[in-house]
Amino acid sequence: MKKHFLLILSIISLLLISCNPDGPGIFYKISVEPPLSNSSLSEKSIYKVVNDGTKTYVLAGGAVYKESGSDWDKISAPSGENQAVSLEELSNTLYCVYADDNNSTLYSGDGTSWTANTLFTNISGSLTLVASSNTVFVVERISSTQYKIHNLAHTAEIDVSNFVRGAASGGATIDYIMASPEINEFSSPEIVSYDSTGPTFANITVTGGDLKTAITAETALGSIYGDGADIYITTKTGFLLKGINTAVDSAINKVNTSDLDNLKLGAMDIVDISGTDYLLIGSDGGFYEMDLSTELIVTPTSATIGSTEYLSV
């Protein structure tokens, strides 16, 4: 029996690693597969991309990289720090949280060096950052059901029960911050406002529109985005909601009337491609595009990806 087992094992191995009627075995093919790119970001998970108007910066593999010609230069971590975990940019200043098993510290920088923020230094709870076009917010995790949102000046704060997923501008002095669970977990999504003239945070009671239905039904929300005039919100059930940025409490409604294959929609951004503004929408099955002039949501077209093959990622 042992001999038969060894014989079968050797045959399987030959099929996997040697030439066969269908071509090289899978292990051999993997071993010689050329990399798609030889840049410093190759084979690293990318968590955030920001731009300060001149350079692009990427949070990848626990470090921050700066655009350098056709490649990327790693920005040195602050002394004693190893792991970058959150990155945002505002008014040409970078903000980054570095953390280890014991504490988190917020730093600001110009793309060359970092300065510790004395208001958020050695925080025992984990810190993350979200930003609108107006403001960077520091989110402190107190527990799995309590997150504290701070302004950068540490002069105002508010508690929410869910993970904070994003922020969007509601005007020159108003921002909206959204917190949401995963689908059907623990509590309903929350939206809070921030008025920089106070400064004050306040819970928003959504009084109308499809957003009210989504929150009442405890449908998890994916992200929030503002382009200055409108607010966009994605849901984890495949819908994009849109409304006037000054009426988040009453008039945020569905753009698509049927779900996008029931995919979990996430982060968004508006990108100008050849003079046309597109809203790009991430999901757990690839991304979607929407020409803002038509508001028709489709899978990527040649307008946005050229001849690149569309792949779900």
mmCIF file of C-alpha atoms in Angstrom:
data_model
loop_
_atom_site.group_PDB
_atom_site.id
_atom_site.type_symbol
_atom_site.label_atom_id
_atom_site.label_comp_id
_atom_site.label_asym_id
_atom_site.label_seq_id
_atom_site.Cartn_x
_atom_site.Cartn_y
_atom_site.Cartn_z
ATOM 1 C CA MET A 1 0.000 0.000 0.000
ATOM 2 C CA LYS A 2 2.829 2.344 0.864
ATOM 3 C CA LYS A 3 4.401 1.697 -2.547
ATOM 4 C CA HIS A 4 1.149 2.511 -4.319
ATOM 5 C CA PHE A 5 0.808 5.719 -2.321
ATOM 6 C CA LEU A 6 4.325 6.834 -3.243
ATOM 7 C CA LEU A 7 3.707 6.014 -6.916
ATOM 8 C CA ILE A 8 0.496 8.063 -6.983
ATOM 9 C CA LEU A 9 2.244 10.944 -5.215
ATOM 10 C CA SER A 10 5.072 10.936 -7.727
ATOM 11 C CA ILE A 11 2.656 10.992 -10.681
ATOM 12 C CA ILE A 12 0.754 13.968 -9.197
ATOM 13 C CA SER A 13 4.034 15.782 -8.623
ATOM 14 C CA LEU A 14 5.099 15.246 -12.221
ATOM 15 C CA LEU A 15 1.801 16.639 -13.473
ATOM 16 C CA LEU A 16 2.221 19.734 -11.331
ATOM 17 C CA ILE A 17 5.880 20.610 -11.913
ATOM 18 C CA SER A 18 6.833 19.168 -15.282
ATOM 19 C CA CYS A 19 5.800 19.566 -18.886
ATOM 20 C CA ASN A 20 2.544 17.832 -19.717
ATOM 21 C CA PRO A 21 0.129 17.798 -22.679
ATOM 22 C CA ASP A 22 -1.554 20.955 -21.363
ATOM 23 C CA GLY A 23 1.684 22.860 -20.883
ATOM 24 C CA PRO A 24 3.930 23.415 -17.859
ATOM 25 C CA GLY A 25 2.664 22.396 -14.437
ATOM 26 C CA ILE A 26 1.090 25.041 -12.224
ATOM 27 C CA PHE A 27 3.951 25.157 -9.697
ATOM 28 C CA TYR A 28 6.471 25.686 -12.493
ATOM 29 C CA LYS A 29 4.317 28.396 -14.070
ATOM 30 C CA ILE A 30 4.051 30.260 -10.756
ATOM 31 C CA SER A 31 7.804 29.993 -10.148
ATOM 32 C CA VAL A 32 8.690 31.675 -13.453
ATOM 33 C CA GLU A 33 5.773 34.129 -13.695
ATOM 34 C CA PRO A 34 7.259 37.583 -14.328
ATOM 35 C CA PRO A 35 6.105 40.392 -11.997
ATOM 36 C CA LEU A 36 3.657 42.928 -13.433
ATOM 37 C CA SER A 37 5.795 45.710 -12.034
ATOM 38 C CA ASN A 38 9.218 46.085 -10.462
ATOM 39 C CA SER A 39 8.381 49.277 -8.549
ATOM 40 C CA SER A 40 8.822 49.703 -4.817
ATOM 41 C CA LEU A 41 5.092 49.040 -4.395
ATOM 42 C CA SER A 42 5.158 45.673 -6.155
ATOM 43 C CA GLU A 43 3.295 42.953 -4.241
ATOM 44 C CA LYS A 44 2.355 45.334 -1.415
ATOM 45 C CA SER A 45 -1.210 45.937 -0.253
ATOM 46 C CA ILE A 46 -2.201 49.568 -0.848
ATOM 47 C CA TYR A 47 -4.503 51.111 1.753
ATOM 48 C CA LYS A 48 -4.601 54.817 0.864
ATOM 49 C CA VAL A 49 -3.598 57.186 -1.934
ATOM 50 C CA VAL A 50 -3.482 60.981 -1.391
ATOM 51 C CA ASN A 51 -2.171 63.924 -3.393
ATOM 52 C CA ASP A 52 -1.007 67.304 -2.121
ATOM 53 C CA GLY A 53 -1.341 69.015 -5.491
ATOM 54 C CA THR A 54 2.257 68.258 -6.437
ATOM 55 C CA LYS A 55 3.093 64.722 -5.354
ATOM 56 C CA THR A 56 1.151 61.518 -4.784
ATOM 57 C CA TYR A 57 1.657 59.561 -1.570
ATOM 58 C CA VAL A 58 0.697 55.958 -0.878
ATOM 59 C CA LEU A 59 0.200 54.026 2.351
ATOM 60 C CA ALA A 60 1.348 50.518 1.523
ATOM 61 C CA GLY A 61 2.817 47.645 3.482
ATOM 62 C CA GLY A 62 2.946 49.621 6.731
ATOM 63 C CA ALA A 63 4.930 52.521 5.247
ATOM 64 C CA VAL A 64 4.326 55.762 3.354
ATOM 65 C CA TYR A 65 5.793 56.143 -0.136
ATOM 66 C CA LYS A 66 6.246 59.330 -2.190
ATOM 67 C CA GLU A 67 5.976 59.538 -5.943
ATOM 68 C CA SER A 68 9.441 59.779 -7.503
ATOM 69 C CA GLY A 69 9.461 59.814 -11.275
ATOM 70 C CA SER A 70 8.249 56.413 -12.409
ATOM 71 C CA ASP A 71 8.897 54.811 -9.019
ATOM 72 C CA TRP A 72 8.233 55.447 -5.314
ATOM 73 C CA ASP A 73 10.534 56.517 -2.473
ATOM 74 C CA LYS A 74 9.834 55.285 1.030
ATOM 75 C CA ILE A 75 9.481 58.100 3.564
ATOM 76 C CA SER A 76 11.432 57.302 6.711
ATOM 77 C CA ALA A 77 9.287 56.507 9.738
ATOM 78 C CA PRO A 78 9.597 58.722 12.836
ATOM 79 C CA SER A 79 12.232 57.619 15.318
ATOM 80 C CA GLY A 80 11.058 54.594 17.285
ATOM 81 C CA GLU A 81 8.108 53.931 14.956
ATOM 82 C CA ASN A 82 7.714 51.072 12.475
ATOM 83 C CA GLN A 83 4.108 50.702 11.318
ATOM 84 C CA ALA A 84 2.098 53.347 9.465
ATOM 85 C CA VAL A 85 -1.599 52.496 9.735
ATOM 86 C CA SER A 86 -3.608 55.522 8.494
ATOM 87 C CA LEU A 87 -2.902 58.398 6.092
ATOM 88 C CA GLU A 88 -4.723 61.577 5.034
ATOM 89 C CA GLU A 89 -3.810 64.916 3.441
ATOM 90 C CA LEU A 90 -5.188 68.415 3.935
ATOM 91 C CA SER A 91 -3.911 71.787 2.711
ATOM 92 C CA ASN A 92 -0.593 70.332 1.508
ATOM 93 C CA THR A 93 0.098 68.695 4.869
ATOM 94 C CA LEU A 94 0.259 64.935 5.362
ATOM 95 C CA TYR A 95 -1.216 63.323 8.476
ATOM 96 C CA CYS A 96 -0.222 59.796 9.420
ATOM 97 C CA VAL A 97 -0.831 57.498 12.378
ATOM 98 C CA TYR A 98 1.995 55.216 13.424
ATOM 99 C CA ALA A 99 1.133 52.432 15.860
ATOM 100 C CA ASP A 100 2.435 49.342 17.604
ATOM 101 C CA ASP A 101 0.862 46.816 19.977
ATOM 102 C CA ASN A 102 0.748 49.338 22.838
ATOM 103 C CA ASN A 103 -0.115 52.792 21.484
ATOM 104 C CA SER A 104 -0.791 55.082 18.539
ATOM 105 C CA THR A 105 0.631 58.505 17.698
ATOM 106 C CA LEU A 106 -0.454 61.065 15.123
ATOM 107 C CA TYR A 107 2.220 62.784 13.020
ATOM 108 C CA SER A 108 2.117 65.564 10.446
ATOM 109 C CA GLY A 109 4.647 66.069 7.681
ATOM 110 C CA ASP A 110 5.643 67.654 4.401
ATOM 111 C CA GLY A 111 6.591 64.468 2.571
ATOM 112 C CA THR A 112 10.152 64.530 3.902
ATOM 113 C CA SER A 113 9.943 64.303 7.701
ATOM 114 C CA TRP A 114 7.371 63.861 10.461
ATOM 115 C CA THR A 115 6.448 65.905 13.545
ATOM 116 C CA ALA A 116 4.544 64.293 16.410
ATOM 117 C CA ASN A 117 1.193 65.821 17.337
ATOM 118 C CA THR A 118 1.397 66.378 21.095
ATOM 119 C CA LEU A 119 -2.404 66.157 21.445
ATOM 120 C CA PHE A 120 -2.509 62.602 20.096
ATOM 121 C CA THR A 121 0.713 61.022 21.332
ATOM 122 C CA ASN A 122 0.968 57.510 22.780
ATOM 123 C CA ILE A 123 -2.811 56.961 22.791
ATOM 124 C CA SER A 124 -3.545 53.527 24.246
ATOM 125 C CA GLY A 125 -6.510 52.969 21.932
ATOM 126 C CA SER A 126 -5.945 52.628 18.197
ATOM 127 C CA LEU A 127 -6.236 55.773 16.068
ATOM 128 C CA THR A 128 -7.392 56.131 12.473
ATOM 129 C CA LEU A 129 -7.966 59.169 10.260
ATOM 130 C CA VAL A 130 -10.789 60.261 7.962
ATOM 131 C CA ALA A 131 -10.924 63.535 6.047
ATOM 132 C CA SER A 132 -13.251 65.752 4.067
ATOM 133 C CA SER A 133 -12.033 68.565 1.845
ATOM 134 C CA ASN A 134 -12.284 70.816 4.938
ATOM 135 C CA THR A 135 -11.086 68.841 7.915
ATOM 136 C CA VAL A 136 -9.096 65.853 9.141
ATOM 137 C CA PHE A 137 -10.751 63.896 11.943
ATOM 138 C CA VAL A 138 -9.004 61.589 14.410
ATOM 139 C CA VAL A 139 -10.986 58.513 15.378
ATOM 140 C CA GLU A 140 -10.082 56.770 18.633
ATOM 141 C CA ARG A 141 -11.272 53.205 19.159
ATOM 142 C CA ILE A 142 -12.428 52.806 22.751
ATOM 143 C CA SER A 143 -14.082 49.398 22.261
ATOM 144 C CA SER A 144 -15.802 47.387 19.532
ATOM 145 C CA THR A 145 -18.986 49.416 20.170
ATOM 146 C CA GLN A 146 -17.511 52.835 21.021
ATOM 147 C CA TYR A 147 -15.482 55.115 18.788
ATOM 148 C CA LYS A 148 -14.626 58.711 19.689
ATOM 149 C CA ILE A 149 -14.317 61.250 16.851
ATOM 150 C CA HIS A 150 -12.013 64.226 17.570
ATOM 151 C CA ASN A 151 -11.192 67.344 15.596
ATOM 152 C CA LEU A 152 -7.476 67.994 15.058
ATOM 153 C CA ALA A 153 -7.418 70.767 17.643
ATOM 154 C CA HIS A 154 -8.757 68.296 20.239
ATOM 155 C CA THR A 155 -11.384 70.865 21.251
ATOM 156 C CA ALA A 156 -14.485 68.870 20.268
ATOM 157 C CA GLU A 157 -15.448 65.202 20.192
ATOM 158 C CA ILE A 158 -18.415 62.853 19.863
ATOM 159 C CA ASP A 159 -19.004 59.142 20.475
ATOM 160 C CA VAL A 160 -20.445 56.771 17.880
ATOM 161 C CA SER A 161 -21.176 53.057 18.144
ATOM 162 C CA ASN A 162 -19.783 51.937 14.787
ATOM 163 C CA PHE A 163 -16.576 51.992 12.802
ATOM 164 C CA VAL A 164 -16.092 55.400 11.156
ATOM 165 C CA ARG A 165 -15.988 54.936 7.381
ATOM 166 C CA GLY A 166 -15.534 58.428 6.005
ATOM 167 C CA ALA A 167 -16.236 62.148 5.994
ATOM 168 C CA ALA A 168 -17.548 64.621 3.431
ATOM 169 C CA SER A 169 -17.860 68.383 3.143
ATOM 170 C CA GLY A 170 -21.313 69.874 3.566
ATOM 171 C CA GLY A 171 -20.182 73.438 2.872
ATOM 172 C CA ALA A 172 -17.454 75.843 3.941
ATOM 173 C CA THR A 173 -17.810 75.154 7.675
ATOM 174 C CA ILE A 174 -19.897 71.957 7.864
ATOM 175 C CA ASP A 175 -18.725 68.364 7.529
ATOM 176 C CA TYR A 176 -20.533 65.039 7.790
ATOM 177 C CA ILE A 177 -18.934 61.928 9.265
ATOM 178 C CA MET A 178 -20.437 58.495 8.715
ATOM 179 C CA ALA A 179 -20.112 55.424 10.920
ATOM 180 C CA SER A 180 -21.585 52.055 10.028
ATOM 181 C CA PRO A 181 -21.443 48.396 11.023
ATOM 182 C CA GLU A 182 -21.193 45.542 8.599
ATOM 183 C CA ILE A 183 -24.594 44.256 7.463
ATOM 184 C CA ASN A 184 -26.992 43.408 10.318
ATOM 185 C CA GLU A 185 -24.411 43.837 13.052
ATOM 186 C CA PHE A 186 -25.085 45.410 16.442
ATOM 187 C CA SER A 187 -26.570 48.797 15.526
ATOM 188 C CA SER A 188 -27.803 51.112 12.790
ATOM 189 C CA PRO A 189 -25.500 53.398 10.775
ATOM 190 C CA GLU A 190 -24.868 56.861 12.178
ATOM 191 C CA ILE A 191 -24.205 60.257 10.601
ATOM 192 C CA VAL A 192 -22.902 63.171 12.643
ATOM 193 C CA SER A 193 -22.235 66.774 11.659
ATOM 194 C CA TYR A 194 -19.249 68.921 12.541
ATOM 195 C CA ASP A 195 -19.476 72.719 12.587
ATOM 196 C CA SER A 196 -16.000 74.251 12.646
ATOM 197 C CA THR A 197 -17.327 77.608 13.843
ATOM 198 C CA GLY A 198 -18.232 76.078 17.217
ATOM 199 C CA PRO A 199 -16.512 73.806 17.006
ATOM 200 C CA THR A 200 -19.288 71.303 17.701
ATOM 201 C CA PHE A 201 -20.302 67.779 16.755
ATOM 202 C CA ALA A 202 -23.960 66.717 16.658
ATOM 203 C CA ASN A 203 -25.902 63.572 15.840
ATOM 204 C CA ILE A 204 -28.108 63.885 12.752
ATOM 205 C CA THR A 205 -31.597 62.423 12.829
ATOM 206 C CA VAL A 206 -32.356 61.452 9.237
ATOM 207 C CA THR A 207 -35.953 62.474 8.552
ATOM 208 C CA GLY A 208 -36.591 61.475 4.951
ATOM 209 C CA GLY A 209 -35.442 59.984 1.682
ATOM 210 C CA ASP A 210 -33.966 56.581 0.939
ATOM 211 C CA LEU A 211 -31.216 57.206 3.492
ATOM 212 C CA LYS A 212 -33.816 57.152 6.260
ATOM 213 C CA THR A 213 -35.087 53.801 4.964
ATOM 214 C CA ALA A 214 -31.558 52.414 4.786
ATOM 215 C CA ILE A 215 -30.697 53.462 8.313
ATOM 216 C CA THR A 216 -34.013 52.318 9.751
ATOM 217 C CA ALA A 217 -33.576 48.914 8.145
ATOM 218 C CA GLU A 218 -30.046 48.689 9.567
ATOM 219 C CA THR A 219 -28.592 48.420 6.095
ATOM 220 C CA ALA A 220 -24.862 48.933 6.408
ATOM 221 C CA LEU A 221 -23.357 51.895 4.573
ATOM 222 C CA GLY A 222 -20.080 51.712 2.681
ATOM 223 C CA SER A 223 -18.732 55.252 2.472
ATOM 224 C CA ILE A 224 -19.620 58.927 2.154
ATOM 225 C CA TYR A 225 -18.203 61.402 -0.373
ATOM 226 C CA GLY A 226 -18.841 65.055 -1.193
ATOM 227 C CA ASP A 227 -17.923 67.027 -4.318
ATOM 228 C CA GLY A 228 -18.839 70.444 -2.914
ATOM 229 C CA ALA A 229 -22.429 70.468 -4.131
ATOM 230 C CA ASP A 230 -23.680 66.927 -3.566
ATOM 231 C CA ILE A 231 -23.257 64.140 -1.065
ATOM 232 C CA TYR A 232 -22.889 60.535 -2.240
ATOM 233 C CA ILE A 233 -23.360 57.512 0.028
ATOM 234 C CA THR A 234 -22.841 53.866 -0.903
ATOM 235 C CA THR A 235 -24.526 50.904 0.741
ATOM 236 C CA LYS A 236 -23.342 47.369 1.382
ATOM 237 C CA THR A 237 -26.440 46.158 -0.512
ATOM 238 C CA GLY A 238 -25.461 47.592 -3.886
ATOM 239 C CA PHE A 239 -27.016 51.070 -3.974
ATOM 240 C CA LEU A 240 -25.626 54.549 -4.558
ATOM 241 C CA LEU A 241 -27.473 57.382 -2.796
ATOM 242 C CA LYS A 242 -27.156 61.055 -3.711
ATOM 243 C CA GLY A 243 -28.470 64.342 -2.336
ATOM 244 C CA ILE A 244 -27.767 68.020 -1.808
ATOM 245 C CA ASN A 245 -24.958 68.431 0.698
ATOM 246 C CA THR A 246 -27.018 70.780 2.884
ATOM 247 C CA ALA A 247 -29.923 68.343 3.270
ATOM 248 C CA VAL A 248 -28.389 65.130 4.576
ATOM 249 C CA ASP A 249 -31.205 64.846 7.101
ATOM 250 C CA SER A 250 -33.996 64.641 4.514
ATOM 251 C CA ALA A 251 -33.151 64.212 0.855
ATOM 252 C CA ILE A 252 -30.584 61.520 0.079
ATOM 253 C CA ASN A 253 -32.092 59.127 -2.460
ATOM 254 C CA LYS A 254 -31.120 56.161 -4.634
ATOM 255 C CA VAL A 255 -29.427 56.785 -7.969
ATOM 256 C CA ASN A 256 -29.833 53.169 -9.142
ATOM 257 C CA THR A 257 -33.268 51.660 -8.570
ATOM 258 C CA SER A 258 -32.034 48.047 -8.560
ATOM 259 C CA ASP A 259 -29.001 46.800 -6.673
ATOM 260 C CA LEU A 260 -25.693 46.383 -8.473
ATOM 261 C CA ASP A 261 -25.620 42.578 -8.305
ATOM 262 C CA ASN A 262 -26.041 42.977 -4.553
ATOM 263 C CA LEU A 263 -22.349 43.861 -4.303
ATOM 264 C CA LYS A 264 -20.987 45.627 -1.248
ATOM 265 C CA LEU A 265 -20.210 49.144 -2.446
ATOM 266 C CA GLY A 266 -17.435 51.087 -0.765
ATOM 267 C CA ALA A 267 -15.125 54.040 -1.370
ATOM 268 C CA MET A 268 -15.737 56.647 -4.093
ATOM 269 C CA ASP A 269 -13.899 59.434 -5.862
ATOM 270 C CA ILE A 270 -14.635 61.807 -8.738
ATOM 271 C CA VAL A 271 -11.993 61.683 -11.449
ATOM 272 C CA ASP A 272 -11.630 63.849 -14.561
ATOM 273 C CA ILE A 273 -10.799 61.553 -17.486
ATOM 274 C CA SER A 274 -10.268 63.298 -20.822
ATOM 275 C CA GLY A 275 -12.467 66.193 -19.749
ATOM 276 C CA THR A 276 -15.347 64.072 -18.415
ATOM 277 C CA ASP A 277 -16.063 63.737 -14.696
ATOM 278 C CA TYR A 278 -16.683 60.184 -13.527
ATOM 279 C CA LEU A 279 -17.658 58.954 -10.091
ATOM 280 C CA LEU A 280 -15.657 55.784 -9.523
ATOM 281 C CA ILE A 281 -17.231 53.400 -7.007
ATOM 282 C CA GLY A 282 -15.342 50.575 -5.362
ATOM 283 C CA SER A 283 -17.002 47.278 -4.483
ATOM 284 C CA ASP A 284 -16.076 43.779 -3.402
ATOM 285 C CA GLY A 285 -16.421 42.701 -7.038
ATOM 286 C CA GLY A 286 -14.325 45.305 -8.833
ATOM 287 C CA PHE A 287 -15.327 48.909 -9.466
ATOM 288 C CA TYR A 288 -18.089 50.791 -11.231
ATOM 289 C CA GLU A 289 -18.071 54.094 -13.087
ATOM 290 C CA MET A 290 -20.748 56.760 -13.399
ATOM 291 C CA ASP A 291 -20.575 59.646 -15.858
ATOM 292 C CA LEU A 292 -21.874 62.518 -13.719
ATOM 293 C CA SER A 293 -23.777 63.997 -16.660
ATOM 294 C CA THR A 294 -25.829 60.819 -17.240
ATOM 295 C CA GLU A 295 -25.776 59.207 -13.771
ATOM 296 C CA LEU A 296 -25.737 55.793 -15.439
ATOM 297 C CA ILE A 297 -23.734 53.323 -13.354
ATOM 298 C CA VAL A 298 -21.849 50.740 -15.418
ATOM 299 C CA THR A 299 -18.855 48.446 -15.151
ATOM 300 C CA PRO A 300 -15.636 50.063 -16.407
ATOM 301 C CA THR A 301 -15.604 51.071 -20.076
ATOM 302 C CA SER A 302 -12.800 51.947 -22.444
ATOM 303 C CA ALA A 303 -13.326 55.565 -21.414
ATOM 304 C CA THR A 304 -11.865 54.874 -17.988
ATOM 305 C CA ILE A 305 -9.617 51.847 -18.446
ATOM 306 C CA GLY A 306 -8.595 51.968 -22.120
ATOM 307 C CA SER A 307 -7.750 48.503 -23.385
ATOM 308 C CA THR A 308 -7.076 47.096 -19.912
ATOM 309 C CA GLU A 309 -9.079 43.956 -19.206
ATOM 310 C CA TYR A 310 -11.669 44.427 -16.480
ATOM 311 C CA LEU A 311 -11.001 42.103 -13.557
ATOM 312 C CA SER A 312 -12.863 41.685 -10.291
ATOM 313 C CA VAL A 313 -10.560 42.322 -7.364
#
